[in-house]
Amino acid sequence: MTSVDAAGAGPIRLTGDARAAYRPASSARITAGFWRHWQQVNASTTTPGAWEQLHRAGNVHDLGLAAGTTSGQYRNDHPFMDTDVYKWLEAVSWLTQAGMADDELGDRAAAVVALLGAAQEDDGYLNSYFQVAQPGARFADLRWGHELYSAGHLIQAAVARFRATGNADLLRIAVGMADLIDRSFGTEPGRIDLVDGHPGIETALVELYRTTGDHRYLGRAEYFLDRRGHGLLGPARRPPDTFGPQYWQDHVPFRDAGTVQGHAVRQLYLMAGAADIYLETGDERLLAACERLWEDMAATKTYLTGGVGSHHLDEAFGDPYELPAERAYCETCAAIASIQLGWRLFLATGRARYAELVERTLYNGFLGGVSLGGDTFSYVNPLQVRDGHHPTGGDMDPARVRWFRCACCPPNMMRLFASLQHYAVASDSSAVAVTQYISGRYRAETAEGELELAVRSALPWHGETEIRIEQAPSAPVALRLRVPAWSDGMAVGVNGVPVPACPQDGWIVIAAAWAAGDSVALSFGTPVRLVRADPRVDAARDAVALERGPLVFCFESADLPVGHRLDDLVLAQDAPALVRQVAGLPGMTGIQVTGRSRPGRRPLWWPYGPIPPQEEPDPAGATVTATAIPYFARGNRQPGAMRVWLPSS
Ligand SMILES: [Zn+2]
């Protein structure tokens, strides 16, 4: 195995040959502010708590069965139980790199790696479900077995552990499985010529190529991408549901696809894999397809929160503009996949719009997937819960729960929280780009040398941000600073002297021969914004939503005066909005507005009727003052109704 020095690298470490507009910062660490708080919650509560859940749910027990260290029955019938353990291991690795994992977490991770080593078969095979629950069926159920998807998460965890600690123990295990896959699949006689029902192996194999320098992995990733879309998997059928081959993106070759379709996480993981292959091969048709599909998704299939996937039944993208608020599926994993894809497309193209959607999704669709305490989660992230909603207690209910029977989302959040520092700053030969204003220390390479930055930002609550140069090459280097689309006016100063801010294509560029101690002060305008949806989004027609900075806001029942129902609240489009602290949610800034409550109508035997004459205006109703809270903070008080979109007058 070729070992490459990768100290400080995050989930993506491009090779020297990569066709990238930008390369991720060579090292990154979040040091303060909003996201530091969330990383601490992840390090102290979310990730340690998952250890207990992985035992309770049976994931560790199942690996013990495969290793022969435990006896009993295989627990849970999902074939991808191992992936929750892999994602947790990946999270612990990034926490270790950030200096945020305590000894106990480190010891537990080492114990799991030892268990995986004991469970792995001599030929490299490792998957507890097919070793224990379905022996003899190895690679026989590629459609639903998630074997290569599971291997993908094993590889990602191994790469993370290697980059974070230099320890190759898990990497050796992952390489054993990757080599088995490489020699088992292909178009050659005697090999299995089929793809996995759930993409994910593609990004993993590219990252393994980047880590080891072994071209076989890149070639095998290309094979899996190229063989999809030829109907090899057939229609996704699991009686009584028939989803069609688009469910797993097997209906059209990737390069010819025109719209995002099917299972949202599958679609986005596949696109991320294609973006990775483009980055390492320069295959322009892959990039063109990725950009075309992303544009289609952003323009017609994305919620205000950045969440994607509107169908519950098949966890899939809906038709264009089919974005129901209360039936939004918006799986947390799909938000994570969108962020991972957006970062890759930004690296490939340098376009600000990819970072723009990453930011929106981070603060809203992603962050809303966990409670403020970091110990309960939501799998689905709708934009509305009605008055009178009866919680089902099930995994797909908007109410947060401790763990899921299908627990893909929580450990996926853990690994993104722990690696978030790697999604903020990037560089090319002559410039360093700040794409997310996340308080931290970043080192980025240019042709002139290394630039080290300290970013300190008051986002998302205020727009004040300072970028201090800690170390700089002697030759001039440009700072490219993303101007968020939400920013309404901005001020820029260099070493205390105002400079004109003339954004171009979403960036302001300041080129200078920097010296340690120089600083750039940015002040983004963060007024309250009332936003509307395209009229084709039926669920939001004639409605408005509140935004401020990168945050989307919502109302909950708890924010209304006693006796008023959220479903009766109407907002005036010219209503003054005041920024206020939120009662009952310490540290949370909300938006206070005055609306009116439609007069309580008598329950009608029939809720339909003729259109009232023009001269008969809607009764005014009582004036109501309510404070909207950040969408991510929903569901942390007593259960009740919640709305992002409100009817407007
Ligand atoms: Zn999930």
XYZ file of C-alpha atoms and ligand atoms in Angstrom:
650
model
C 0.000 0.000 0.000
C 1.324 3.403 -0.934
C 1.094 5.680 2.009
C 0.521 9.332 1.266
C 1.145 12.076 3.768
C -2.284 13.485 4.370
C -2.045 15.023 7.811
C -4.719 17.635 8.240
C -6.714 16.617 5.158
C -10.471 16.252 5.381
C -12.918 13.955 3.587
C -11.632 15.066 0.154
C -7.950 15.191 -0.686
C -7.470 15.779 -4.392
C -4.495 14.262 -6.188
C -1.935 16.500 -7.872
C -3.518 15.705 -11.246
C -7.047 16.704 -10.261
C -8.943 19.065 -12.580
C -10.128 21.296 -9.796
C -10.836 25.014 -9.800
C -10.060 24.926 -6.083
C -8.441 22.600 -3.574
C -9.641 22.276 0.014
C -7.582 24.039 2.677
C -4.647 21.880 3.730
C -5.687 22.160 7.361
C -8.760 23.523 9.067
C -10.092 23.817 12.586
C -13.228 25.472 13.956
C -12.242 27.612 16.927
C -15.238 29.618 18.109
C -18.766 30.736 17.508
C -21.925 29.025 16.332
C -20.415 25.947 14.738
C -17.857 25.461 17.509
C -20.819 25.145 19.871
C -22.384 22.512 17.638
C -19.101 20.652 17.336
C -18.879 20.583 21.122
C -22.432 19.243 21.378
C -21.457 16.586 18.848
C -18.272 15.717 20.739
C -19.796 15.688 24.212
C -23.298 14.317 23.614
C -24.226 13.184 20.109
C -21.297 10.948 19.208
C -20.726 9.462 22.708
C -24.495 8.862 22.996
C -24.494 6.942 19.733
C -22.134 4.370 21.231
C -24.904 3.309 23.587
C -27.466 3.324 20.779
C -25.253 1.187 18.534
C -25.188 -1.384 21.336
C -28.879 -1.134 22.112
C -29.893 -1.422 18.452
C -27.669 -4.462 17.926
C -25.096 -3.074 15.475
C -22.108 -3.977 17.657
C -23.709 -7.286 18.646
C -24.114 -8.199 14.957
C -20.453 -7.496 14.266
C -19.629 -9.617 17.306
C -21.566 -12.489 15.750
C -19.546 -12.137 12.549
C -16.334 -12.030 14.593
C -17.369 -15.061 16.655
C -17.045 -13.132 19.913
C -20.794 -13.048 20.625
C -23.613 -15.558 20.359
C -27.301 -15.168 19.646
C -29.532 -14.044 16.811
C -28.783 -11.356 14.246
C -30.613 -8.226 15.324
C -32.582 -5.944 12.977
C -33.310 -7.066 9.405
C -31.685 -4.113 7.650
C -28.679 -5.361 5.692
C -26.825 -2.087 6.261
C -26.498 -2.203 10.052
C -22.698 -2.015 9.778
C -22.840 1.399 8.096
C -24.053 3.102 11.276
C -20.892 1.828 12.971
C -18.725 2.996 10.059
C -20.224 6.490 10.086
C -19.703 6.660 13.841
C -16.065 5.605 13.385
C -15.661 8.293 10.749
C -17.122 10.879 13.146
C -14.751 9.814 15.937
C -11.842 10.112 13.498
C -12.653 13.702 12.527
C -13.221 14.527 16.199
C -9.784 13.091 16.946
C -8.246 15.204 14.205
C -9.912 18.281 15.717
C -8.614 17.378 19.177
C -12.185 16.894 20.409
C -12.315 13.145 21.061
C -11.615 12.057 24.622
C -9.671 8.898 25.461
C -12.856 6.926 26.005
C -14.071 7.623 22.458
C -10.628 6.756 21.109
C -10.558 3.475 23.035
C -14.031 2.557 21.844
C -13.085 3.269 18.252
C -9.985 1.081 18.598
C -12.115 -1.714 20.054
C -14.534 -1.528 17.119
C -11.666 -1.612 14.628
C -10.335 -4.721 16.365
C -13.803 -6.276 16.146
C -13.970 -5.490 12.433
C -10.560 -7.085 11.962
C -11.770 -10.230 13.713
C -14.966 -10.288 11.636
C -13.210 -9.894 8.280
C -12.824 -13.115 6.301
C -9.533 -14.261 4.831
C -10.409 -13.062 1.344
C -11.251 -9.582 2.628
C -15.020 -9.922 2.820
C -16.696 -8.009 5.614
C -20.441 -7.487 6.054
C -22.081 -8.866 9.175
C -25.505 -9.262 7.566
C -24.310 -11.536 4.768
C -21.863 -13.346 7.028
C -24.420 -14.094 9.741
C -28.028 -13.530 8.659
C -27.716 -14.561 4.988
C -24.644 -16.801 4.773
C -23.861 -18.000 1.271
C -25.660 -15.059 -0.340
C -22.616 -12.848 -0.751
C -23.087 -10.399 -3.681
C -26.318 -12.228 -4.570
C -28.695 -9.378 -3.713
C -27.043 -6.290 -5.137
C -30.424 -4.626 -5.566
C -31.402 -4.422 -1.907
C -28.419 -5.853 -0.043
C -26.459 -2.562 0.202
C -23.203 -4.548 0.232
C -21.163 -2.117 -1.852
C -22.833 0.863 -0.181
C -21.769 -0.586 3.168
C -18.248 -1.144 1.861
C -18.235 2.497 0.784
C -18.860 3.657 4.340
C -16.153 1.276 5.596
C -13.697 2.858 3.157
C -14.708 6.426 4.104
C -14.254 5.620 7.797
C -10.867 4.054 7.128
C -9.656 7.037 5.106
C -10.819 9.393 7.867
C -9.046 7.370 10.557
C -5.860 7.249 8.508
C -5.894 11.006 7.789
C -6.768 11.897 11.354
C -4.407 9.587 13.231
C -1.951 8.098 10.739
C -3.173 4.712 11.916
C -3.678 2.371 8.942
C -5.374 -0.455 10.868
C -8.829 0.221 9.493
C -7.410 1.191 6.108
C -5.883 -2.304 5.765
C -9.311 -3.803 6.476
C -10.989 -1.491 3.958
C -8.369 -2.229 1.303
C -9.014 -5.954 1.807
C -12.701 -5.440 1.063
C -12.020 -2.983 -1.784
C -9.612 -5.440 -3.436
C -12.202 -8.206 -3.172
C -14.788 -5.961 -4.806
C -12.331 -4.930 -7.498
C -11.549 -8.507 -8.495
C -15.156 -9.711 -8.177
C -16.886 -7.102 -10.354
C -16.433 -6.159 -13.990
C -17.368 -7.061 -17.535
C -14.706 -9.768 -17.835
C -15.901 -13.399 -17.975
C -16.466 -14.923 -14.550
C -17.062 -11.581 -12.844
C -20.274 -10.050 -11.554
C -21.418 -7.370 -13.986
C -23.825 -5.405 -11.814
C -24.040 -2.258 -9.714
C -25.263 -1.753 -6.165
C -28.860 -0.671 -5.605
C -27.561 2.163 -3.422
C -24.700 4.312 -4.731
C -21.942 5.351 -2.338
C -19.114 3.035 -3.342
C -18.129 5.484 -6.111
C -17.029 8.388 -3.871
C -15.377 5.929 -1.502
C -13.299 4.225 -4.199
C -12.155 7.592 -5.572
C -11.079 8.629 -2.070
C -9.270 5.314 -1.625
C -7.460 6.016 -4.907
C -6.530 9.470 -3.582
C -5.258 7.908 -0.375
C -3.293 4.981 -1.787
C -2.434 6.147 -5.302
C -3.747 2.821 -6.648
C -5.491 3.478 -9.986
C -7.546 0.274 -9.777
C -9.922 1.952 -7.350
C -10.527 4.924 -9.631
C -11.142 2.545 -12.537
C -13.588 0.485 -10.504
C -15.459 3.643 -9.479
C -15.778 4.569 -13.158
C -17.036 1.079 -13.919
C -19.799 1.323 -11.303
C -20.857 4.724 -12.617
C -20.773 3.683 -16.260
C -22.685 0.428 -15.787
C -25.568 2.196 -14.048
C -28.378 3.411 -16.257
C -28.509 0.362 -18.503
C -31.311 -1.461 -16.720
C -29.030 -4.027 -15.081
C -30.900 -3.669 -11.778
C -34.336 -3.703 -13.349
C -37.315 -1.933 -11.800
C -37.076 -1.361 -8.070
C -39.761 -3.720 -6.953
C -40.465 -4.747 -3.440
C -44.080 -5.823 -3.258
C -46.427 -4.100 -3.042
C -44.466 -1.068 -4.218
C -43.070 -0.635 -7.697
C -40.847 2.358 -8.091
C -39.349 1.792 -11.499
C -35.653 1.769 -12.394
C -35.342 5.521 -11.770
C -35.612 4.741 -8.045
C -31.948 3.737 -8.184
C -31.007 5.869 -11.194
C -30.761 2.827 -13.457
C -33.130 4.216 -16.111
C -30.682 6.382 -18.046
C -26.872 6.528 -18.324
C -25.552 9.220 -15.992
C -24.122 11.392 -18.757
C -27.532 11.564 -20.471
C -29.689 12.268 -17.409
C -31.685 15.484 -17.567
C -33.433 15.640 -14.208
C -32.869 14.417 -10.668
C -35.119 11.447 -10.093
C -35.751 8.607 -7.732
C -34.453 8.078 -4.213
C -32.916 11.403 -3.205
C -29.924 10.118 -1.229
C -29.113 7.571 -3.941
C -29.291 10.284 -6.628
C -27.084 12.736 -4.715
C -24.478 10.161 -3.646
C -24.263 9.091 -7.283
C -23.780 12.696 -8.408
C -21.083 13.187 -5.766
C -19.338 10.078 -7.109
C -19.560 11.421 -10.660
C -18.151 14.772 -9.507
C -15.253 12.966 -7.833
C -14.542 10.954 -10.977
C -14.635 14.165 -13.040
C -12.196 15.803 -10.623
C -9.689 12.978 -11.080
C -10.227 12.164 -14.789
C -11.369 15.439 -16.370
C -14.310 13.721 -18.093
C -16.229 16.876 -19.058
C -19.473 15.044 -19.813
C -19.645 13.981 -16.182
C -19.272 17.544 -14.964
C -21.845 18.774 -17.489
C -24.330 16.160 -16.270
C -23.668 17.021 -12.622
C -24.211 20.718 -13.230
C -27.350 20.102 -15.311
C -28.848 17.860 -12.649
C -27.904 20.229 -9.820
C -29.501 23.187 -11.640
C -32.667 21.164 -12.166
C -32.709 20.220 -8.494
C -32.066 23.750 -7.231
C -34.606 25.362 -9.538
C -37.514 22.959 -9.220
C -37.036 20.355 -6.491
C -35.502 22.024 -3.440
C -37.307 23.305 -0.371
C -36.628 26.721 1.138
C -34.590 24.961 3.833
C -32.333 23.316 1.251
C -34.030 20.009 2.036
C -34.764 17.673 -0.864
C -36.975 14.683 -1.534
C -40.716 15.201 -1.276
C -41.997 11.621 -1.499
C -42.420 9.554 1.646
C -43.144 6.255 -0.069
C -39.936 5.939 -2.057
C -37.910 8.683 -0.294
C -37.686 10.271 -3.707
C -37.596 13.544 -5.581
C -41.067 14.535 -6.751
C -42.101 16.187 -9.975
C -40.921 19.751 -10.681
C -42.359 22.135 -8.048
C -43.976 19.252 -6.187
C -42.829 20.554 -2.812
C -45.612 19.981 -0.276
C -44.809 21.614 3.063
C -46.368 19.182 5.506
C -45.573 16.063 3.516
C -42.008 17.128 2.838
C -39.809 14.103 3.368
C -36.493 15.979 3.347
C -34.518 13.155 4.893
C -31.621 14.509 6.932
C -29.258 12.263 4.936
C -30.440 13.922 1.712
C -29.469 17.342 3.105
C -26.054 15.921 4.023
C -25.687 14.425 0.546
C -26.580 17.778 -1.021
C -23.861 19.502 1.055
C -21.278 16.883 0.098
C -22.229 17.243 -3.567
C -22.259 21.052 -3.456
C -18.746 21.162 -2.007
C -17.430 18.863 -4.752
C -19.087 20.945 -7.481
C -17.639 24.100 -5.946
C -14.154 22.551 -5.999
C -14.713 21.472 -9.612
C -16.005 24.801 -10.922
C -15.350 27.563 -8.385
C -18.942 28.769 -8.778
C -20.364 30.575 -5.772
C -23.886 29.197 -6.212
C -22.814 25.760 -5.016
C -21.478 27.234 -1.784
C -24.658 29.282 -1.524
C -26.869 26.188 -1.401
C -24.407 24.432 0.912
C -24.815 27.304 3.379
C -28.625 27.299 3.206
C -28.752 23.542 3.646
C -26.250 23.552 6.527
C -28.087 26.081 8.669
C -31.574 24.817 7.951
C -32.251 21.449 6.327
C -29.240 19.768 7.948
C -29.111 21.405 11.372
C -32.833 20.897 11.885
C -32.189 17.145 11.974
C -30.990 17.177 15.601
C -32.369 18.651 18.812
C -30.637 21.589 20.501
C -29.336 19.167 23.126
C -27.851 16.886 20.473
C -29.563 13.744 21.742
C -32.725 13.348 19.641
C -33.143 13.367 15.887
C -35.592 13.789 13.080
C -35.414 11.607 10.013
C -37.932 13.686 8.055
C -37.883 17.474 8.108
C -41.234 18.884 6.968
C -41.982 22.599 6.709
C -45.364 22.329 8.392
C -47.062 20.474 11.224
C -50.761 21.225 11.606
C -52.741 22.151 14.638
C -54.275 18.921 15.861
C -51.480 16.724 14.488
C -51.433 13.373 16.235
C -47.839 12.214 16.628
C -47.510 8.633 15.484
C -44.447 7.939 17.594
C -42.960 6.460 14.450
C -39.625 7.176 12.817
C -41.251 9.197 10.039
C -43.147 11.538 12.369
C -41.904 15.125 12.647
C -41.349 14.658 16.403
C -37.741 13.954 17.363
C -36.725 10.535 18.682
C -33.588 9.069 20.259
C -32.765 6.586 17.497
C -34.367 4.986 14.467
C -34.901 1.449 13.353
C -33.247 2.625 10.131
C -30.649 4.841 11.811
C -28.823 6.235 8.795
C -29.301 9.918 9.661
C -27.879 10.409 13.193
C -24.359 9.050 12.553
C -24.359 10.795 9.186
C -24.905 14.067 11.054
C -22.101 13.195 13.471
C -19.536 12.760 10.700
C -20.534 16.024 9.004
C -20.473 18.020 12.268
C -17.041 16.611 13.020
C -15.631 17.376 9.547
C -17.418 20.669 8.879
C -14.189 22.683 9.087
C -13.158 21.114 5.774
C -16.102 22.652 3.874
C -15.244 26.330 4.357
C -11.973 27.428 2.712
C -10.255 26.443 -0.538
C -7.507 27.755 -2.770
C -6.110 27.799 -6.294
C -2.634 28.842 -7.433
C -3.164 32.547 -6.820
C -6.121 32.944 -4.466
C -7.675 31.683 -1.266
C -11.470 31.476 -1.276
C -13.596 31.740 1.843
C -16.890 30.071 0.967
C -18.427 29.726 4.444
C -17.834 32.177 7.266
C -17.176 29.622 9.966
C -14.972 30.882 12.790
C -11.747 28.940 12.590
C -8.104 28.642 11.549
C -7.374 27.628 7.980
C -4.162 27.019 6.048
C -4.362 26.994 2.270
C -1.714 26.461 -0.402
C -1.093 28.787 -3.332
C 1.710 28.829 -5.885
C 3.303 31.634 -3.868
C 3.179 29.718 -0.619
C 0.843 29.077 2.251
C -1.695 31.556 3.562
C -3.036 31.057 7.063
C -6.274 32.728 8.061
C -8.181 33.181 11.278
C -11.869 33.735 10.586
C -14.156 35.088 13.263
C -17.798 35.502 12.356
C -20.947 36.437 14.262
C -23.094 34.488 11.789
C -25.809 33.441 11.724
C -27.040 36.069 14.202
C -25.125 39.070 12.855
C -23.164 39.801 9.695
C -19.906 41.033 11.268
C -16.960 38.919 10.204
C -13.214 39.413 10.513
C -10.537 37.608 8.562
C -7.105 37.980 10.068
C -3.961 36.974 8.231
C -1.817 34.784 10.477
C 0.850 33.890 7.953
C 1.364 34.913 4.338
C 3.801 34.465 1.456
C 5.770 37.533 0.447
C 4.206 37.713 -3.034
C 0.625 38.976 -3.485
C -2.214 36.500 -3.044
C -5.886 37.250 -3.654
C -8.558 36.723 -1.049
C -11.825 35.707 -2.683
C -14.691 36.250 -0.294
C -18.131 34.897 -1.094
C -20.890 37.453 -0.890
C -23.968 35.571 0.267
C -27.068 36.178 -1.838
C -28.952 37.025 1.373
C -26.616 39.910 2.160
C -28.327 43.257 1.669
C -25.462 45.650 1.265
C -22.062 45.113 2.764
C -19.096 47.059 4.043
C -15.500 45.969 3.607
C -12.453 47.313 5.348
C -8.789 46.350 5.110
C -6.744 47.171 8.190
C -9.447 49.588 9.260
C -9.624 51.432 5.924
C -12.896 51.106 3.999
C -12.523 49.710 0.499
C -15.157 49.622 -2.226
C -17.104 46.358 -2.338
C -17.983 45.472 -5.908
C -19.154 41.871 -5.915
C -18.762 39.961 -9.162
C -20.337 36.556 -9.716
C -20.918 36.303 -5.982
C -17.381 37.228 -4.880
C -15.351 40.187 -3.834
C -11.660 39.844 -4.550
C -8.950 41.626 -2.584
C -5.426 41.094 -3.888
C -2.531 42.241 -1.751
C 0.865 41.331 -0.444
C -0.464 40.265 2.925
C 1.462 40.279 6.166
C 0.726 38.587 9.448
C -1.630 40.783 11.456
C -3.463 42.220 8.448
C -7.186 42.010 8.749
C -10.228 42.255 6.528
C -13.476 43.308 8.164
C -16.732 42.363 6.484
C -20.153 43.481 7.511
C -22.992 41.764 5.713
C -26.451 43.298 5.948
C -28.854 40.917 7.665
C -32.284 42.523 7.450
C -35.405 40.414 7.877
C -36.610 39.225 4.491
C -40.086 38.170 3.470
C -39.787 35.623 0.702
C -42.264 34.065 -1.696
C -42.234 30.857 -3.685
C -42.732 30.312 -7.394
C -46.531 30.106 -7.835
C -46.113 26.556 -9.117
C -45.188 25.511 -5.567
C -48.838 25.039 -4.630
C -48.217 24.526 -0.931
C -46.648 27.979 -0.639
C -48.881 29.919 -3.065
C -49.943 33.321 -1.664
C -47.806 32.619 1.369
C -44.655 34.214 2.742
C -41.749 32.957 4.797
C -39.262 34.841 6.954
C -35.516 34.709 6.488
C -32.633 36.575 8.056
C -29.000 36.005 7.159
C -28.590 32.332 6.277
C -31.510 31.277 8.490
C -35.021 30.277 7.521
C -37.559 30.916 10.289
C -40.732 29.166 11.356
C -43.539 29.693 13.826
C -44.549 27.183 16.445
C -47.684 27.064 18.567
C -45.582 28.056 21.566
C -44.846 31.385 19.878
C -48.504 32.458 19.728
C -50.589 33.998 22.505
C -52.723 31.477 24.350
C -56.000 30.766 22.594
C -54.725 31.309 19.036
C -54.130 28.590 16.498
C -51.149 28.676 14.163
C -53.280 27.536 11.230
C -55.321 30.758 11.585
C -52.330 33.137 11.497
C -52.084 35.515 8.522
C -49.125 37.842 7.957
C -49.341 41.236 6.323
C -46.628 41.695 3.717
C -45.792 45.123 5.098
C -45.844 44.052 8.755
C -42.892 45.487 10.665
C -40.473 42.837 11.849
C -38.341 43.152 14.952
C -35.329 41.056 15.891
C -35.919 39.641 19.371
C -34.668 37.013 21.779
C -36.920 33.954 21.863
C -38.591 33.112 25.158
C -37.878 29.563 26.251
C -34.935 29.091 23.843
C -31.878 30.718 25.442
C -29.429 32.351 23.070
C -31.817 32.121 20.153
C -32.624 35.211 18.121
C -36.087 35.309 16.569
C -38.211 37.648 14.506
C -41.244 39.265 16.090
C -44.050 40.167 13.708
C -47.608 41.285 14.058
C -50.209 39.427 12.066
C -53.849 38.672 12.509
C -55.728 35.611 13.472
C -58.512 34.724 11.079
C -61.705 34.718 13.105
C -62.392 31.288 14.439
C -64.839 29.748 12.055
C -67.506 27.430 13.279
C -66.736 23.866 12.354
C -68.578 23.458 9.080
C -70.187 20.236 8.059
C -68.635 20.872 4.657
C -65.497 23.011 4.363
C -66.143 24.162 0.794
C -68.480 26.705 -0.758
C -68.945 29.356 -3.425
C -66.467 32.180 -3.897
C -67.658 35.155 -1.809
C -68.511 38.355 -3.704
C -65.687 40.869 -4.089
C -67.392 43.449 -1.883
C -67.343 41.042 1.049
C -63.787 41.231 2.373
C -62.297 38.610 4.603
C -63.061 39.575 8.224
C -60.068 41.311 9.739
C -59.595 39.098 12.779
C -57.707 39.790 15.965
C -54.233 41.306 15.915
C -51.625 38.814 17.069
C -47.958 39.330 17.877
C -45.768 36.272 17.446
C -42.038 35.551 17.335
C -40.684 33.279 14.647
C -37.773 31.033 15.612
C -34.976 29.600 13.464
C -36.263 26.536 11.632
C -33.406 24.435 12.998
C -34.630 25.129 16.558
C -38.125 23.759 15.948
C -39.400 20.833 17.987
C -37.476 21.634 21.163
C -40.410 22.766 23.287
C -43.818 21.243 23.867
C -45.300 19.434 20.846
C -47.491 21.581 18.640
C -48.033 23.047 15.221
C -45.197 24.506 13.131
C -45.176 26.453 9.876
C -42.516 27.971 7.640
C -45.002 29.367 5.068
C -47.796 31.619 6.294
C -50.682 32.990 4.263
C -50.163 36.666 3.532
C -52.610 39.505 3.109
Zn -30.921 9.003 6.681
